[in-house]
Tab-separated table of N, CA and C in Angstrom:
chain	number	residue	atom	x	y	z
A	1	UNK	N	34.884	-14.922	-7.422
A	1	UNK	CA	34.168	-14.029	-8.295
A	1	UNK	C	34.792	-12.633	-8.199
A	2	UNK	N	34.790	-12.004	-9.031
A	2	UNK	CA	35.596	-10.693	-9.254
A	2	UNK	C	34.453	-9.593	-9.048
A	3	UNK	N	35.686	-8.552	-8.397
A	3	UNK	CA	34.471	-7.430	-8.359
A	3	UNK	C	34.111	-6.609	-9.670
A	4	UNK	N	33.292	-5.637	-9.691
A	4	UNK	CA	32.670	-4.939	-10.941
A	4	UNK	C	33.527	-3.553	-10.466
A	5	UNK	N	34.339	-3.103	-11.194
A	5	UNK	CA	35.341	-2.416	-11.050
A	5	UNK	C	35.170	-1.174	-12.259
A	6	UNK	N	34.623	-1.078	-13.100
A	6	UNK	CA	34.090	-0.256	-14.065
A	6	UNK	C	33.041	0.113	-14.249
A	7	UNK	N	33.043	1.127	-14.788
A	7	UNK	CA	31.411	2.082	-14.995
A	7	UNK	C	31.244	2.208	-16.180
A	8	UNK	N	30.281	1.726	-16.709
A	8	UNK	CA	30.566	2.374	-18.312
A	8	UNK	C	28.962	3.552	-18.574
A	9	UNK	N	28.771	4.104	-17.590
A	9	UNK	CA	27.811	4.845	-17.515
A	9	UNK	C	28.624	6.017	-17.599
A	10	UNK	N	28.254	7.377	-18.203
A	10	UNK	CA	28.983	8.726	-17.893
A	10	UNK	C	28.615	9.556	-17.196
A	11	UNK	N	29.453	9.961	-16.059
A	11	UNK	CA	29.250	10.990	-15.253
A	11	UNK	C	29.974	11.725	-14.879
A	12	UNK	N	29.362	13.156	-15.759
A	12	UNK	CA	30.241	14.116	-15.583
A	12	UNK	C	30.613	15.152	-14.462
A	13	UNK	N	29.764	14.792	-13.934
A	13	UNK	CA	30.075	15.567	-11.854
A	13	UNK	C	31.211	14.114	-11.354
A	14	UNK	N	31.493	13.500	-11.200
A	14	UNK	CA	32.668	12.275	-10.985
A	14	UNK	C	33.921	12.540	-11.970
A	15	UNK	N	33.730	12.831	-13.082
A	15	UNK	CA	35.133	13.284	-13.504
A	15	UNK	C	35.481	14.695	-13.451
A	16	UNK	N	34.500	15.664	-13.279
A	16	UNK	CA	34.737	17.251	-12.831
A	16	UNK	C	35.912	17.170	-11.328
A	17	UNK	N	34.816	16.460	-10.779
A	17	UNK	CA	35.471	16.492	-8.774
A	17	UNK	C	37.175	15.772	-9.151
A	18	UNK	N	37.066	14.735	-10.098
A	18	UNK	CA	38.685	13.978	-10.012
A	18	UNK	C	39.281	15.387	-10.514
A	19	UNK	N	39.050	15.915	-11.453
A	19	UNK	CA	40.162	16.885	-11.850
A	19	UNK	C	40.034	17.795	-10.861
A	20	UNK	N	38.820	18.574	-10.087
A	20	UNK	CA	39.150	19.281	-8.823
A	20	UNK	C	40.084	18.658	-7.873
A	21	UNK	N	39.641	17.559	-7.608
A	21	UNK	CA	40.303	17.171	-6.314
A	21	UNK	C	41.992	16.715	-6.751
A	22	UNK	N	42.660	16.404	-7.801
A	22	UNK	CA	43.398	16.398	-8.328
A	22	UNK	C	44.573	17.793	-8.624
A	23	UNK	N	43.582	18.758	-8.911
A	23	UNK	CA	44.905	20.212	-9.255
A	23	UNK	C	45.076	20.211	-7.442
A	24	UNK	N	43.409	20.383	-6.596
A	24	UNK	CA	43.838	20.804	-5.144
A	24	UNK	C	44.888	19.536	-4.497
A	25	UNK	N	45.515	18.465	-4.952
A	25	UNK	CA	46.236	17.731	-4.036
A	25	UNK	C	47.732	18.333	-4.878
A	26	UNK	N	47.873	18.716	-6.379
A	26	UNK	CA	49.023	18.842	-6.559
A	26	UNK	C	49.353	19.889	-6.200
A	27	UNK	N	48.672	21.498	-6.261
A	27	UNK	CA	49.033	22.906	-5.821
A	27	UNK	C	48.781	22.640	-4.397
A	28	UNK	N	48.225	22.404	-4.015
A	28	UNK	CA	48.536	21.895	-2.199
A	28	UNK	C	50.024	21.767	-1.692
A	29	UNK	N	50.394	20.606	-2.484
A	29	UNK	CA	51.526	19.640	-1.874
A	29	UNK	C	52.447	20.325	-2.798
A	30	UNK	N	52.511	21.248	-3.779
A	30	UNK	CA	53.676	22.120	-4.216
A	30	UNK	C	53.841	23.167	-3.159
A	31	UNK	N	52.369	23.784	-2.965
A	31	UNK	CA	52.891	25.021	-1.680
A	31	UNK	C	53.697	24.432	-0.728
A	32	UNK	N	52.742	23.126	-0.026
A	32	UNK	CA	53.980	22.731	0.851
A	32	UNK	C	55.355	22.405	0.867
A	33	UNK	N	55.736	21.932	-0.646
A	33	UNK	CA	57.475	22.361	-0.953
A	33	UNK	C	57.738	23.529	-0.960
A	34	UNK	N	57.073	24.223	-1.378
A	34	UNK	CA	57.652	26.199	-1.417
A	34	UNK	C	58.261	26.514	-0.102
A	35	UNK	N	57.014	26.174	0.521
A	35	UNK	CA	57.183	26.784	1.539
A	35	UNK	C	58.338	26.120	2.415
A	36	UNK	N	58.273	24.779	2.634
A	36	UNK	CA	59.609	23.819	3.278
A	36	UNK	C	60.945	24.550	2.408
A	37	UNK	N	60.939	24.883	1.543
A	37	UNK	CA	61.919	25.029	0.695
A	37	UNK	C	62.581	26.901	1.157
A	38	UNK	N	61.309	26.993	1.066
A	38	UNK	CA	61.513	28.741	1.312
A	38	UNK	C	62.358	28.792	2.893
A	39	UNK	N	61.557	28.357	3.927
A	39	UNK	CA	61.989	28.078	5.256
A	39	UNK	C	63.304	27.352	5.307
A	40	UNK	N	63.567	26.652	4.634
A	40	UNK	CA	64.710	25.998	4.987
A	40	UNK	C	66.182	27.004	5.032
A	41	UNK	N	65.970	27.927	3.283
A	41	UNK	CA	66.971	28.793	2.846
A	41	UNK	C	66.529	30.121	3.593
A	42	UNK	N	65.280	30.791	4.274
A	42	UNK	CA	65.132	31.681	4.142
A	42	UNK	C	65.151	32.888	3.533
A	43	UNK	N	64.142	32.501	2.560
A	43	UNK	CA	63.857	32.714	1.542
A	43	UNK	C	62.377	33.945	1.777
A	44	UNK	N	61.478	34.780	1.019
A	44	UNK	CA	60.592	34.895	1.238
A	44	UNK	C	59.565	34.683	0.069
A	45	UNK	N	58.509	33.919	1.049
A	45	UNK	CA	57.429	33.173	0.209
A	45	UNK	C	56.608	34.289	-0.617
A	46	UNK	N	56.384	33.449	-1.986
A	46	UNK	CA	55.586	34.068	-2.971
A	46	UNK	C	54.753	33.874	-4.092
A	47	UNK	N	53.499	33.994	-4.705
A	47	UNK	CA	52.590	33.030	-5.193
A	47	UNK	C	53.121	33.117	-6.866
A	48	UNK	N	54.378	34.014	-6.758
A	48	UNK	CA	55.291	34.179	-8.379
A	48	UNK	C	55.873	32.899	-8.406
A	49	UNK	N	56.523	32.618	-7.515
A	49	UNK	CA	56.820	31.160	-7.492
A	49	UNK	C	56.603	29.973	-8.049
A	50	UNK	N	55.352	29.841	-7.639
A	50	UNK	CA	54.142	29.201	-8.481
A	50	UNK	C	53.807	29.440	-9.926
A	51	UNK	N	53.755	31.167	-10.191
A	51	UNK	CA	52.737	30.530	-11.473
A	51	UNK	C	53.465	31.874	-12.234
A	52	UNK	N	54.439	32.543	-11.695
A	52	UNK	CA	55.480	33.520	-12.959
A	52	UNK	C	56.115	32.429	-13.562
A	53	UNK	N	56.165	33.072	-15.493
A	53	UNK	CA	56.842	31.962	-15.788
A	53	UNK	C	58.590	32.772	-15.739
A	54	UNK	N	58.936	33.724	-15.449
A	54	UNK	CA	59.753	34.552	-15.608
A	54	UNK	C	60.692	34.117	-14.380
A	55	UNK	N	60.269	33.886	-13.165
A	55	UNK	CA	61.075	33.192	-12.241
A	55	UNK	C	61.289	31.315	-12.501
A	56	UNK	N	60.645	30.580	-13.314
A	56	UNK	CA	61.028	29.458	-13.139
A	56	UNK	C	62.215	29.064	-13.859
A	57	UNK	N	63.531	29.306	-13.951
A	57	UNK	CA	64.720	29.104	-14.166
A	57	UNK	C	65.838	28.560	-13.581
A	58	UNK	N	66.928	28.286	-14.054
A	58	UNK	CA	68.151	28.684	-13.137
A	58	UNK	C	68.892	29.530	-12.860
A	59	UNK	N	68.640	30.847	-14.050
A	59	UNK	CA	69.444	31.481	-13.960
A	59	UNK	C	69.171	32.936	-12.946
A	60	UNK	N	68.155	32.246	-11.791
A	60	UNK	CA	68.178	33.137	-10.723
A	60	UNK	C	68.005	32.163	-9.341
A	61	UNK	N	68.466	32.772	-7.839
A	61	UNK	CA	68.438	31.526	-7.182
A	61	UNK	C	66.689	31.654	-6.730
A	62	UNK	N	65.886	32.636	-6.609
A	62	UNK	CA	64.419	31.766	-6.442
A	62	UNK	C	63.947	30.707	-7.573
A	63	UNK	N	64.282	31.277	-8.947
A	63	UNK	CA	64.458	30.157	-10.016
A	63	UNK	C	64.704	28.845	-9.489
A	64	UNK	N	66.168	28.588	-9.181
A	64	UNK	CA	66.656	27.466	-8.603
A	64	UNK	C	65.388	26.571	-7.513
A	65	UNK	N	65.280	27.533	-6.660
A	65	UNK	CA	64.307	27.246	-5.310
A	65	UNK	C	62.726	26.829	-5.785
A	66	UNK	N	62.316	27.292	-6.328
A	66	UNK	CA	61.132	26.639	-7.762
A	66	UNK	C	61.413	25.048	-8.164
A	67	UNK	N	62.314	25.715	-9.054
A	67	UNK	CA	62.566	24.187	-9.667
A	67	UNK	C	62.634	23.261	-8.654
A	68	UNK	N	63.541	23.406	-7.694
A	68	UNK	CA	63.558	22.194	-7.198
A	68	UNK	C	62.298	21.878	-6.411
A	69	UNK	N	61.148	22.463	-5.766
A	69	UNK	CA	60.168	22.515	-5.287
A	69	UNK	C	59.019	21.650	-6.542
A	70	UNK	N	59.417	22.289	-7.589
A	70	UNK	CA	58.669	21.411	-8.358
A	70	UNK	C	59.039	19.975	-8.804
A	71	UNK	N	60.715	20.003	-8.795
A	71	UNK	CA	61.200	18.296	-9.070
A	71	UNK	C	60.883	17.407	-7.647
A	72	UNK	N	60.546	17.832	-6.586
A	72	UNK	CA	60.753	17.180	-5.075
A	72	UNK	C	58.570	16.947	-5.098
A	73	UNK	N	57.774	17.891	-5.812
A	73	UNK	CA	56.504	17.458	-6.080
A	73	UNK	C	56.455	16.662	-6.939
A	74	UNK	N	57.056	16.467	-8.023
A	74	UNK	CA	56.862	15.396	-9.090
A	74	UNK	C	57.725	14.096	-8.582
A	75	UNK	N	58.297	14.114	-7.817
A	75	UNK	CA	58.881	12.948	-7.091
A	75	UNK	C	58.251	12.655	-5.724
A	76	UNK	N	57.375	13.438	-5.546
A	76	UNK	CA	56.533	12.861	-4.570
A	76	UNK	C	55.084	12.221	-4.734
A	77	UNK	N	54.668	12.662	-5.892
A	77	UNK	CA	53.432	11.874	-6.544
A	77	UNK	C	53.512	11.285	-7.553
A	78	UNK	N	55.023	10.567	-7.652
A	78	UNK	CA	55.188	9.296	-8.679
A	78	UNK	C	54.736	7.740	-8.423
């Protein structure tokens, strides 16, 4: 016999918390690339990093250090 695996009731405090608990596991686990990333090059950490859109490029090396912080998060929660 199979389990009951669906809800077809709506509840909107259960899909609020998934999208909370969801941004806090991805901006979590991006800081923690920043920061591995920052430390590695010695670099100094910064919350522009994150959310300037003016640094996310290549054509500067924190740019660079971004990006790849963000390709090494999207390859870690694939």
């Amino acid at each position: 016999m199979a389990g009951q695996f669906r809800s077809y009731v709506w509840d909107p405090l259960l899909i609020l918390s998934q999208i909370v608990l969801m941004q806090t596991v991805y901006y979590g686990s991006l800081g923690l690339w920043l920061a591995l990333v920052d430390g590695l090059v010695r670099s100094s950490p910064s919350l522009d990093q994150m959310f300037d859109a003016e640094i996310l490029g290549f054509s500067t090396p924190p740019g660079r250090l971004s990006t790849m912080s963000f390709v090494l998060n999207a390859l870690t929660w694939n």
